[in-house]
Amino acid sequence: MTPLGDPGSPYHGVHDDAGVATAECGVVMLDGPNGVAVAMTPAAARATGEGLMAAARLAEAQGGVG
């Protein structure tokens, strides 16, 4: 499989670095790659985290990339 950083790869642009979550004044902030920043309620953050975990397990079962 070609590396994630290879411009010829179908997975070019897929990030292998994690976002960073913090809590400020009752709001969850998620800072991701390329300057992505999202502010969420605790409930939205929990649902997002659960969805990410489920999707990660499925992607790993599919063979993953990187």
Short mmCIF file of C-alpha atoms in Angstrom, two decimals:
data_model
loop_
_atom_site.label_atom_id
_atom_site.label_comp_id
_atom_site.label_asym_id
_atom_site.label_seq_id
_atom_site.Cartn_x
_atom_site.Cartn_y
_atom_site.Cartn_z
CA MET A 1 0.00 0.00 0.00
CA THR A 2 1.32 3.46 -0.81
CA PRO A 3 2.10 5.84 2.08
CA LEU A 4 -0.41 8.45 3.21
CA GLY A 5 1.97 11.26 2.24
CA ASP A 6 2.48 9.98 -1.32
CA PRO A 7 0.59 12.31 -3.70
CA GLY A 8 -0.11 9.29 -5.92
CA SER A 9 -1.84 7.44 -3.10
CA PRO A 10 -5.64 7.28 -3.05
CA TYR A 11 -5.31 8.06 0.66
CA HIS A 12 -3.24 11.23 0.20
CA GLY A 13 -4.57 13.85 2.57
CA VAL A 14 -5.71 11.29 5.16
CA HIS A 15 -4.20 12.35 8.48
CA ASP A 16 -2.54 9.98 10.92
CA ASP A 17 -2.20 12.57 13.68
CA ALA A 18 -4.93 12.79 16.31
CA GLY A 19 -6.97 15.82 17.19
CA VAL A 20 -6.67 17.36 20.65
CA ALA A 21 -9.77 17.78 22.83
CA THR A 22 -10.01 20.23 25.72
CA ALA A 23 -12.82 21.50 27.92
CA GLU A 24 -13.28 25.23 28.50
CA CYS A 25 -16.19 26.81 30.37
CA GLY A 26 -18.41 23.76 29.84
CA VAL A 27 -17.68 23.56 26.10
CA VAL A 28 -15.58 20.87 24.44
CA MET A 29 -13.05 22.18 21.93
CA LEU A 30 -11.57 19.86 19.33
CA ASP A 31 -8.47 21.03 17.47
CA GLY A 32 -7.58 18.89 14.49
CA PRO A 33 -5.14 18.87 11.60
CA ASN A 34 -4.89 21.79 9.17
CA GLY A 35 -6.33 24.24 11.68
CA VAL A 36 -9.68 22.50 12.03
CA ALA A 37 -11.36 23.65 15.24
CA VAL A 38 -14.82 22.67 16.51
CA ALA A 39 -16.69 23.74 19.64
CA MET A 40 -19.31 21.26 20.90
CA THR A 41 -21.65 20.73 23.81
CA PRO A 42 -20.62 17.87 26.09
CA ALA A 43 -23.43 15.71 24.65
CA ALA A 44 -22.34 16.39 21.07
CA ALA A 45 -18.71 15.68 21.97
CA ARG A 46 -19.64 12.38 23.64
CA ALA A 47 -21.72 11.31 20.61
CA THR A 48 -18.90 12.34 18.27
CA GLY A 49 -16.38 10.35 20.31
CA GLU A 50 -18.58 7.27 20.33
CA GLY A 51 -19.11 7.57 16.58
CA LEU A 52 -15.37 7.97 16.00
CA MET A 53 -14.64 4.86 18.09
CA ALA A 54 -17.17 2.79 16.15
CA ALA A 55 -15.85 4.03 12.80
CA ALA A 56 -12.23 3.39 13.87
CA ARG A 57 -13.06 -0.21 14.83
CA LEU A 58 -14.76 -0.75 11.46
CA ALA A 59 -11.85 0.83 9.54
CA GLU A 60 -9.37 -1.36 11.43
CA ALA A 61 -11.44 -4.44 10.60
CA GLN A 62 -11.31 -3.38 6.94
CA GLY A 63 -7.52 -3.42 7.06
CA GLY A 64 -6.90 0.24 7.87
CA VAL A 65 -4.37 2.44 6.08
CA GLY A 66 -1.02 3.70 7.25
#
